[in-house]
PDB file of N, CA and C in Angstrom:
ATOM      1  N   MET A  66      24.887  19.623  40.783  1.00 73.00           N
ATOM      2  CA  MET A  66      24.438  19.164  39.305  1.00 73.00           C
ATOM      3  C   MET A  66      25.072  18.681  38.441  1.00 73.00           C
ATOM      4  N   GLU A  67      24.954  17.330  37.460  1.00 74.00           N
ATOM      5  CA  GLU A  67      25.800  17.054  37.112  1.00 74.00           C
ATOM      6  C   GLU A  67      25.480  17.484  35.130  1.00 74.00           C
ATOM      7  N   LEU A  68      26.717  17.352  34.523  1.00 73.00           N
ATOM      8  CA  LEU A  68      26.357  18.365  33.179  1.00 73.00           C
ATOM      9  C   LEU A  68      27.069  17.116  32.234  1.00 73.00           C
ATOM     10  N   PHE A  69      26.188  17.346  31.322  1.00 77.00           N
ATOM     11  CA  PHE A  69      26.714  16.042  30.308  1.00 77.00           C
ATOM     12  C   PHE A  69      26.819  16.862  28.480  1.00 77.00           C
ATOM     13  N   ASP A  70      27.441  16.130  27.802  1.00 82.00           N
ATOM     14  CA  ASP A  70      27.592  16.623  26.442  1.00 82.00           C
ATOM     15  C   ASP A  70      26.265  16.292  25.505  1.00 82.00           C
ATOM     16  N   THR A  71      25.573  15.290  25.836  1.00 80.00           N
ATOM     17  CA  THR A  71      24.110  14.611  25.015  1.00 80.00           C
ATOM     18  C   THR A  71      22.786  14.473  25.905  1.00 80.00           C
ATOM     19  N   VAL A  72      21.984  14.505  25.232  1.00 78.00           N
ATOM     20  CA  VAL A  72      20.726  14.103  26.423  1.00 78.00           C
ATOM     21  C   VAL A  72      20.627  12.682  25.929  1.00 78.00           C
ATOM     22  N   PRO A  73      20.336  11.784  26.598  1.00 70.00           N
ATOM     23  CA  PRO A  73      19.934  10.624  26.479  1.00 70.00           C
ATOM     24  C   PRO A  73      19.085  10.128  25.395  1.00 70.00           C
ATOM     25  N   PRO A  74      19.105   8.974  24.770  1.00 66.00           N
ATOM     26  CA  PRO A  74      17.676   8.634  24.099  1.00 66.00           C
ATOM     27  C   PRO A  74      16.580   8.818  24.552  1.00 66.00           C
ATOM     28  N   ALA A  75      15.292   9.075  23.894  1.00 62.00           N
ATOM     29  CA  ALA A  75      13.691   8.889  24.494  1.00 62.00           C
ATOM     30  C   ALA A  75      13.722   7.376  25.024  1.00 62.00           C
ATOM     31  N   ALA A  76      12.780   7.625  25.866  1.00 58.00           N
ATOM     32  CA  ALA A  76      12.777   6.032  26.502  1.00 58.00           C
ATOM     33  C   ALA A  76      11.736   5.455  25.851  1.00 58.00           C
ATOM     34  N   THR A  77      11.592   4.209  25.570  1.00 60.00           N
ATOM     35  CA  THR A  77      10.555   3.593  25.263  1.00 60.00           C
ATOM     36  C   THR A  77      10.263   2.355  26.590  1.00 60.00           C
ATOM     37  N   ASN A  78       8.971   1.849  26.199  1.00 57.00           N
ATOM     38  CA  ASN A  78       8.860   1.006  27.024  1.00 57.00           C
ATOM     39  C   ASN A  78       8.923   1.134  28.442  1.00 57.00           C
ATOM     40  N   GLY A  79       8.236   2.754  28.606  1.00 59.00           N
ATOM     41  CA  GLY A  79       8.661   3.222  30.304  1.00 59.00           C
ATOM     42  C   GLY A  79      10.004   3.298  30.378  1.00 59.00           C
ATOM     43  N   GLY A  80      11.013   3.186  30.104  1.00 57.00           N
ATOM     44  CA  GLY A  80      12.483   3.249  30.103  1.00 57.00           C
ATOM     45  C   GLY A  80      13.029   1.840  30.528  1.00 57.00           C
ATOM     46  N   ARG A  81      12.083   0.843  30.919  1.00 62.00           N
ATOM     47  CA  ARG A  81      12.458  -0.500  31.311  1.00 62.00           C
ATOM     48  C   ARG A  81      13.627  -0.998  29.772  1.00 62.00           C
ATOM     49  N   PRO A  82      14.508  -1.944  29.417  1.00 66.00           N
ATOM     50  CA  PRO A  82      14.879  -2.903  28.719  1.00 66.00           C
ATOM     51  C   PRO A  82      13.853  -3.663  28.373  1.00 66.00           C
ATOM     52  N   PRO A  83      14.059  -4.215  26.950  1.00 72.00           N
ATOM     53  CA  PRO A  83      12.662  -5.085  26.291  1.00 72.00           C
ATOM     54  C   PRO A  83      13.207  -6.367  26.893  1.00 72.00           C
ATOM     55  N   ALA A  84      12.071  -6.799  27.274  1.00 76.00           N
ATOM     56  CA  ALA A  84      12.232  -8.184  28.206  1.00 76.00           C
ATOM     57  C   ALA A  84      12.877  -8.946  27.238  1.00 76.00           C
ATOM     58  N   HIS A  85      13.329  -9.825  28.313  1.00 88.00           N
ATOM     59  CA  HIS A  85      14.224 -11.162  27.948  1.00 88.00           C
ATOM     60  C   HIS A  85      15.375 -10.463  26.991  1.00 88.00           C
ATOM     61  N   GLN A  86      15.912  -9.392  27.372  1.00 91.00           N
ATOM     62  CA  GLN A  86      16.903  -8.706  26.325  1.00 91.00           C
ATOM     63  C   GLN A  86      18.485  -9.447  26.851  1.00 91.00           C
ATOM     64  N   ASP A  87      18.593 -10.077  28.205  1.00 92.00           N
ATOM     65  CA  ASP A  87      19.460 -10.651  28.652  1.00 92.00           C
ATOM     66  C   ASP A  87      19.963 -11.752  28.018  1.00 92.00           C
ATOM     67  N   LYS A  88      18.846 -12.757  28.178  1.00 94.00           N
ATOM     68  CA  LYS A  88      18.736 -14.034  27.233  1.00 94.00           C
ATOM     69  C   LYS A  88      18.604 -14.005  25.578  1.00 94.00           C
ATOM     70  N   ALA A  89      18.359 -13.014  25.038  1.00 95.00           N
ATOM     71  CA  ALA A  89      18.267 -12.806  23.825  1.00 95.00           C
ATOM     72  C   ALA A  89      20.109 -12.772  23.809  1.00 95.00           C
ATOM     73  N   ALA A  90      20.275 -11.741  24.016  1.00 94.00           N
ATOM     74  CA  ALA A  90      22.080 -11.423  23.899  1.00 94.00           C
ATOM     75  C   ALA A  90      23.161 -12.828  23.972  1.00 94.00           C
ATOM     76  N   ILE A  91      22.343 -13.728  24.902  1.00 94.00           N
ATOM     77  CA  ILE A  91      22.861 -15.195  25.374  1.00 94.00           C
ATOM     78  C   ILE A  91      23.294 -15.769  23.948  1.00 94.00           C
ATOM     79  N   LEU A  92      22.176 -15.676  23.796  1.00 96.00           N
ATOM     80  CA  LEU A  92      21.624 -16.792  22.703  1.00 96.00           C
ATOM     81  C   LEU A  92      22.422 -16.648  21.450  1.00 96.00           C
ATOM     82  N   ARG A  93      22.252 -15.046  21.027  1.00 95.00           N
ATOM     83  CA  ARG A  93      22.890 -14.143  20.090  1.00 95.00           C
ATOM     84  C   ARG A  93      24.392 -14.761  20.017  1.00 95.00           C
ATOM     85  N   ALA A  94      25.385 -14.980  21.369  1.00 95.00           N
ATOM     86  CA  ALA A  94      26.454 -15.140  21.676  1.00 95.00           C
ATOM     87  C   ALA A  94      26.831 -16.552  21.372  1.00 95.00           C
ATOM     88  N   ASN A  95      25.634 -17.235  21.264  1.00 95.00           N
ATOM     89  CA  ASN A  95      26.171 -18.688  20.769  1.00 95.00           C
ATOM     90  C   ASN A  95      24.787 -19.357  20.399  1.00 95.00           C
ATOM     91  N   PRO A  96      25.248 -19.086  18.601  1.00 95.00           N
ATOM     92  CA  PRO A  96      24.133 -19.171  17.906  1.00 95.00           C
ATOM     93  C   PRO A  96      24.410 -21.062  17.681  1.00 95.00           C
ATOM     94  N   TYR A  97      22.738 -21.577  17.376  1.00 95.00           N
ATOM     95  CA  TYR A  97      22.482 -22.619  17.564  1.00 95.00           C
ATOM     96  C   TYR A  97      22.323 -23.489  18.148  1.00 95.00           C
ATOM     97  N   LYS A  98      22.555 -22.817  19.732  1.00 96.00           N
ATOM     98  CA  LYS A  98      22.546 -23.313  20.986  1.00 96.00           C
ATOM     99  C   LYS A  98      20.879 -23.282  21.764  1.00 96.00           C
ATOM    100  N   TRP A  99      20.418 -24.072  22.000  1.00 97.00           N
ATOM    101  CA  TRP A  99      19.235 -24.042  22.673  1.00 97.00           C
ATOM    102  C   TRP A  99      18.701 -23.401  23.792  1.00 97.00           C
ATOM    103  N   GLY A 100      18.164 -22.144  24.528  1.00 96.00           N
ATOM    104  CA  GLY A 100      18.197 -22.197  25.828  1.00 96.00           C
ATOM    105  C   GLY A 100      16.515 -21.840  26.026  1.00 96.00           C
ATOM    106  N   ILE A 101      16.675 -22.108  27.529  1.00 96.00           N
ATOM    107  CA  ILE A 101      15.093 -21.987  27.905  1.00 96.00           C
ATOM    108  C   ILE A 101      14.907 -20.257  28.212  1.00 96.00           C
ATOM    109  N   VAL A 102      13.973 -19.367  27.463  1.00 95.00           N
ATOM    110  CA  VAL A 102      13.995 -17.978  27.466  1.00 95.00           C
ATOM    111  C   VAL A 102      13.106 -17.836  28.846  1.00 95.00           C
ATOM    112  N   THR A 103      11.763 -18.297  28.960  1.00 95.00           N
ATOM    113  CA  THR A 103      11.073 -17.964  30.334  1.00 95.00           C
ATOM    114  C   THR A 103      10.429 -19.412  30.123  1.00 95.00           C
ATOM    115  N   THR A 104       9.593 -19.369  31.776  1.00 96.00           N
ATOM    116  CA  THR A 104       8.448 -20.397  31.833  1.00 96.00           C
ATOM    117  C   THR A 104       7.042 -19.693  31.856  1.00 96.00           C
ATOM    118  N   ALA A 105       6.087 -19.996  31.040  1.00 95.00           N
ATOM    119  CA  ALA A 105       5.139 -19.084  31.162  1.00 95.00           C
ATOM    120  C   ALA A 105       3.984 -19.866  32.340  1.00 95.00           C
ATOM    121  N   ALA A 106       3.010 -19.136  32.913  1.00 96.00           N
ATOM    122  CA  ALA A 106       2.187 -19.922  33.566  1.00 96.00           C
ATOM    123  C   ALA A 106       1.172 -20.968  32.653  1.00 96.00           C
ATOM    124  N   SER A 107       1.057 -21.336  31.473  1.00 96.00           N
ATOM    125  CA  SER A 107       0.408 -22.442  30.918  1.00 96.00           C
ATOM    126  C   SER A 107       0.905 -22.431  29.616  1.00 96.00           C
ATOM    127  N   ALA A 108       0.766 -23.896  29.050  1.00 96.00           N
ATOM    128  CA  ALA A 108       1.380 -24.228  27.674  1.00 96.00           C
ATOM    129  C   ALA A 108       0.706 -23.143  26.567  1.00 96.00           C
ATOM    130  N   LYS A 109      -0.502 -22.801  26.471  1.00 97.00           N
ATOM    131  CA  LYS A 109      -0.973 -21.609  25.524  1.00 97.00           C
ATOM    132  C   LYS A 109      -0.248 -20.456  25.576  1.00 97.00           C
ATOM    133  N   THR A 110       0.274 -20.369  26.605  1.00 96.00           N
ATOM    134  CA  THR A 110       0.967 -18.597  26.806  1.00 96.00           C
ATOM    135  C   THR A 110       2.472 -18.857  26.238  1.00 96.00           C
ATOM    136  N   ALA A 111       3.202 -20.119  26.769  1.00 97.00           N
ATOM    137  CA  ALA A 111       4.060 -20.288  26.318  1.00 97.00           C
ATOM    138  C   ALA A 111       4.411 -20.577  24.533  1.00 97.00           C
ATOM    139  N   SER A 112       3.171 -21.134  24.024  1.00 97.00           N
ATOM    140  CA  SER A 112       2.814 -21.058  22.676  1.00 97.00           C
ATOM    141  C   SER A 112       3.133 -19.644  21.819  1.00 97.00           C
ATOM    142  N   SER A 113       2.505 -19.147  22.532  1.00 97.00           N
ATOM    143  CA  SER A 113       2.110 -17.768  22.159  1.00 97.00           C
ATOM    144  C   SER A 113       3.588 -16.831  22.323  1.00 97.00           C
ATOM    145  N   GLN A 114       4.289 -16.881  23.255  1.00 96.00           N
ATOM    146  CA  GLN A 114       5.358 -16.268  23.733  1.00 96.00           C
ATOM    147  C   GLN A 114       6.746 -16.762  22.049  1.00 96.00           C
ATOM    148  N   ALA A 115       6.713 -18.270  22.841  1.00 97.00           N
ATOM    149  CA  ALA A 115       7.448 -18.867  21.271  1.00 97.00           C
ATOM    150  C   ALA A 115       7.306 -17.917  20.210  1.00 97.00           C
ATOM    151  N   THR A 116       5.980 -17.888  19.665  1.00 97.00           N
ATOM    152  CA  THR A 116       5.073 -17.082  18.508  1.00 97.00           C
ATOM    153  C   THR A 116       5.918 -15.937  18.348  1.00 97.00           C
ATOM    154  N   ASN A 117       5.785 -15.182  19.276  1.00 95.00           N
ATOM    155  CA  ASN A 117       6.366 -13.828  19.681  1.00 95.00           C
ATOM    156  C   ASN A 117       7.848 -13.582  19.241  1.00 95.00           C
ATOM    157  N   ILE A 118       8.715 -14.750  19.865  1.00 95.00           N
ATOM    158  CA  ILE A 118       9.893 -14.763  19.442  1.00 95.00           C
ATOM    159  C   ILE A 118      10.326 -15.035  18.002  1.00 95.00           C
ATOM    160  N   ARG A 119       9.804 -15.928  17.539  1.00 96.00           N
ATOM    161  CA  ARG A 119       9.925 -16.096  16.054  1.00 96.00           C
ATOM    162  C   ARG A 119       9.647 -14.824  15.073  1.00 96.00           C
ATOM    163  N   THR A 120       8.692 -14.320  15.449  1.00 95.00           N
ATOM    164  CA  THR A 120       7.962 -13.329  14.580  1.00 95.00           C
ATOM    165  C   THR A 120       8.858 -12.069  14.718  1.00 95.00           C
ATOM    166  N   GLY A 121       9.884 -11.788  15.920  1.00 92.00           N
ATOM    167  CA  GLY A 121      10.401 -10.806  16.452  1.00 92.00           C
ATOM    168  C   GLY A 121       9.434  -9.676  17.201  1.00 92.00           C
ATOM    169  N   LYS A 122       8.337  -9.979  17.431  1.00 93.00           N
ATOM    170  CA  LYS A 122       7.444  -9.111  17.980  1.00 93.00           C
ATOM    171  C   LYS A 122       7.780  -8.750  19.523  1.00 93.00           C
ATOM    172  N   LEU A 123       8.522  -9.691  19.871  1.00 91.00           N
ATOM    173  CA  LEU A 123       9.275  -9.224  21.146  1.00 91.00           C
ATOM    174  C   LEU A 123      10.551  -8.306  20.805  1.00 91.00           C
ATOM    175  N   ARG A 124      10.639  -7.532  21.519  1.00 88.00           N
ATOM    176  CA  ARG A 124      11.797  -6.323  20.806  1.00 88.00           C
ATOM    177  C   ARG A 124      13.225  -7.061  21.247  1.00 88.00           C
ATOM    178  N   ALA A 125      13.650  -8.012  21.980  1.00 91.00           N
ATOM    179  CA  ALA A 125      14.676  -8.312  22.135  1.00 91.00           C
ATOM    180  C   ALA A 125      15.031  -9.642  20.991  1.00 91.00           C
ATOM    181  N   PHE A 126      14.191  -9.669  20.180  1.00 93.00           N
ATOM    182  CA  PHE A 126      14.211 -10.834  19.580  1.00 93.00           C
ATOM    183  C   PHE A 126      14.110 -10.261  18.147  1.00 93.00           C
ATOM    184  N   VAL A 127      14.408  -9.443  17.549  1.00 91.00           N
ATOM    185  CA  VAL A 127      14.273  -8.937  16.340  1.00 91.00           C
ATOM    186  C   VAL A 127      15.666  -9.059  16.023  1.00 91.00           C
ATOM    187  N   PRO A 128      15.706  -8.623  14.303  1.00 92.00           N
ATOM    188  CA  PRO A 128      14.493  -9.262  13.320  1.00 92.00           C
ATOM    189  C   PRO A 128      13.773 -10.524  13.415  1.00 92.00           C
ATOM    190  N   GLY A 129      12.459 -10.503  12.990  1.00 91.00           N
ATOM    191  CA  GLY A 129      11.869 -11.417  13.080  1.00 91.00           C
ATOM    192  C   GLY A 129      12.627 -12.630  12.208  1.00 91.00           C
ATOM    193  N   GLY A 130      12.454 -14.231  12.266  1.00 92.00           N
ATOM    194  CA  GLY A 130      13.010 -14.902  11.713  1.00 92.00           C
ATOM    195  C   GLY A 130      14.335 -15.019  12.042  1.00 92.00           C
ATOM    196  N   ALA A 131      14.971 -14.496  13.176  1.00 94.00           N
ATOM    197  CA  ALA A 131      16.547 -14.358  13.240  1.00 94.00           C
ATOM    198  C   ALA A 131      16.281 -15.769  14.480  1.00 94.00           C
ATOM    199  N   PHE A 132      15.452 -16.022  14.805  1.00 96.00           N
ATOM    200  CA  PHE A 132      15.558 -16.861  16.402  1.00 96.00           C
ATOM    201  C   PHE A 132      14.215 -17.939  15.749  1.00 96.00           C
ATOM    202  N   GLU A 133      15.059 -19.260  16.236  1.00 96.00           N
ATOM    203  CA  GLU A 133      13.931 -20.004  16.109  1.00 96.00           C
ATOM    204  C   GLU A 133      12.959 -20.587  17.496  1.00 96.00           C
ATOM    205  N   ALA A 134      12.096 -20.811  18.144  1.00 97.00           N
ATOM    206  CA  ALA A 134      11.105 -20.733  19.061  1.00 97.00           C
ATOM    207  C   ALA A 134      10.369 -21.904  19.073  1.00 97.00           C
ATOM    208  N   LYS A 135      10.483 -22.838  20.355  1.00 97.00           N
ATOM    209  CA  LYS A 135       9.414 -23.683  20.558  1.00 97.00           C
ATOM    210  C   LYS A 135       8.778 -23.873  21.943  1.00 97.00           C
ATOM    211  N   ALA A 136       7.695 -23.850  21.787  1.00 97.00           N
ATOM    212  CA  ALA A 136       7.041 -24.225  23.613  1.00 97.00           C
ATOM    213  C   ALA A 136       7.390 -25.397  23.665  1.00 97.00           C
ATOM    214  N   ARG A 137       7.335 -26.358  24.791  1.00 96.00           N
ATOM    215  CA  ARG A 137       7.593 -27.412  25.558  1.00 96.00           C
ATOM    216  C   ARG A 137       6.836 -27.244  26.789  1.00 96.00           C
ATOM    217  N   ASN A 138       5.610 -27.870  26.930  1.00 94.00           N
ATOM    218  CA  ASN A 138       4.910 -27.522  28.145  1.00 94.00           C
ATOM    219  C   ASN A 138       4.522 -26.004  28.447  1.00 94.00           C
ATOM    220  N   HIS A 139       5.139 -25.773  29.685  1.00 95.00           N
ATOM    221  CA  HIS A 139       5.247 -24.336  29.928  1.00 95.00           C
ATOM    222  C   HIS A 139       6.407 -23.630  29.507  1.00 95.00           C
ATOM    223  N   ASP A 140       7.890 -24.455  29.204  1.00 96.00           N
ATOM    224  CA  ASP A 140       8.808 -23.756  28.968  1.00 96.00           C
ATOM    225  C   ASP A 140       8.838 -23.242  27.536  1.00 96.00           C
ATOM    226  N   VAL A 141       9.718 -22.099  26.914  1.00 96.00           N
ATOM    227  CA  VAL A 141       9.451 -21.068  25.745  1.00 96.00           C
ATOM    228  C   VAL A 141      11.256 -21.430  25.685  1.00 96.00           C
ATOM    229  N   TRP A 142      11.691 -22.641  24.713  1.00 97.00           N
ATOM    230  CA  TRP A 142      12.596 -22.917  24.064  1.00 97.00           C
ATOM    231  C   TRP A 142      12.973 -21.959  22.891  1.00 97.00           C
ATOM    232  N   ALA A 143      14.386 -21.126  22.843  1.00 96.00           N
ATOM    233  CA  ALA A 143      14.861 -20.611  21.833  1.00 96.00           C
ATOM    234  C   ALA A 143      16.201 -20.715  21.331  1.00 96.00           C
ATOM    235  N   ARG A 144      16.593 -20.696  20.204  1.00 97.00           N
ATOM    236  CA  ARG A 144      17.989 -20.192  19.799  1.00 97.00           C
ATOM    237  C   ARG A 144      18.206 -19.659  18.218  1.00 97.00           C
ATOM    238  N   TYR A 145      19.095 -18.666  18.460  1.00 96.00           N
ATOM    239  CA  TYR A 145      19.681 -18.051  17.640  1.00 96.00           C
ATOM    240  C   TYR A 145      20.317 -18.407  16.163  1.00 96.00           C
ATOM    241  N   ILE A 146      19.671 -18.095  15.338  1.00 95.00           N
ATOM    242  CA  ILE A 146      20.090 -18.846  13.955  1.00 95.00           C
ATOM    243  C   ILE A 146      20.772 -17.570  12.570  1.00 95.00           C
ATOM    244  N   PRO A 147      22.075 -17.270  13.267  1.00 91.00           N
ATOM    245  CA  PRO A 147      22.423 -16.231  12.252  1.00 91.00           C
ATOM    246  C   PRO A 147      22.353 -15.977  10.537  1.00 91.00           C
ATOM    247  N   ALA A 148      22.341 -17.610  10.160  1.00 79.00           N
ATOM    248  CA  ALA A 148      22.153 -17.736   8.660  1.00 79.00           C
ATOM    249  C   ALA A 148      20.862 -16.767   8.175  1.00 79.00           C
ATOM    250  N   GLN A 149      19.860 -16.655   9.220  1.00 60.00           N
ATOM    251  CA  GLN A 149      18.506 -16.127   8.914  1.00 60.00           C
ATOM    252  C   GLN A 149      18.400 -14.615   8.808  1.00 60.00           C
ATOM    253  N   VAL A 150      19.458 -14.258   9.185  1.00 56.00           N
ATOM    254  CA  VAL A 150      19.330 -12.888   9.280  1.00 56.00           C
ATOM    255  C   VAL A 150      20.045 -12.140   7.920  1.00 56.00           C
ATOM    256  N   ALA A 151      19.457 -11.508   7.156  1.00 49.00           N
ATOM    257  CA  ALA A 151      20.026 -11.084   6.202  1.00 49.00           C
ATOM    258  C   ALA A 151      21.033 -10.242   6.072  1.00 49.00           C
ATOM    259  N   GLY A 152      21.840 -10.215   5.492  1.00 52.00           N
ATOM    260  CA  GLY A 152      23.257  -9.713   5.332  1.00 52.00           C
ATOM    261  C   GLY A 152      24.498 -10.293   6.122  1.00 52.00           C
ATOM    262  N   GLU A 153      23.963 -11.271   6.918  1.00 50.00           N
ATOM    263  CA  GLU A 153      25.087 -12.238   7.599  1.00 50.00           C
ATOM    264  C   GLU A 153      25.260 -13.606   6.928  1.00 50.00           C
ATOM    265  N   ALA A 154      26.618 -13.904   6.921  1.00 47.00           N
ATOM    266  CA  ALA A 154      26.750 -14.770   6.174  1.00 47.00           C
ATOM    267  C   ALA A 154      26.391 -16.023   7.062  1.00 47.00           C
ATOM    268  N   ALA A 155      26.540 -16.989   6.268  1.00 44.00           N
ATOM    269  CA  ALA A 155      26.251 -18.713   7.186  1.00 44.00           C
ATOM    270  C   ALA A 155      27.567 -18.979   7.860  1.00 44.00           C
TER     271      ALA A 155
END
């Protein structure tokens, strides 16, 4: 049996990391650079996902407004804008 000093935090989202967490981290490390976050099944879904990124409804992309996102056909493009994050210098 292994023993630990602390109990891990309660799992959210079934214990899975937020969708696209790795891609959001890459964008944060490269401000103002655009990257393709995902390719959706339809242009309508891509548009919806871009909106969810812009508004921070996808947990990996919080706070809302920290990322710009656009749908181009089925691709969802995003970039991190640090100047739009409260408390960060431009």
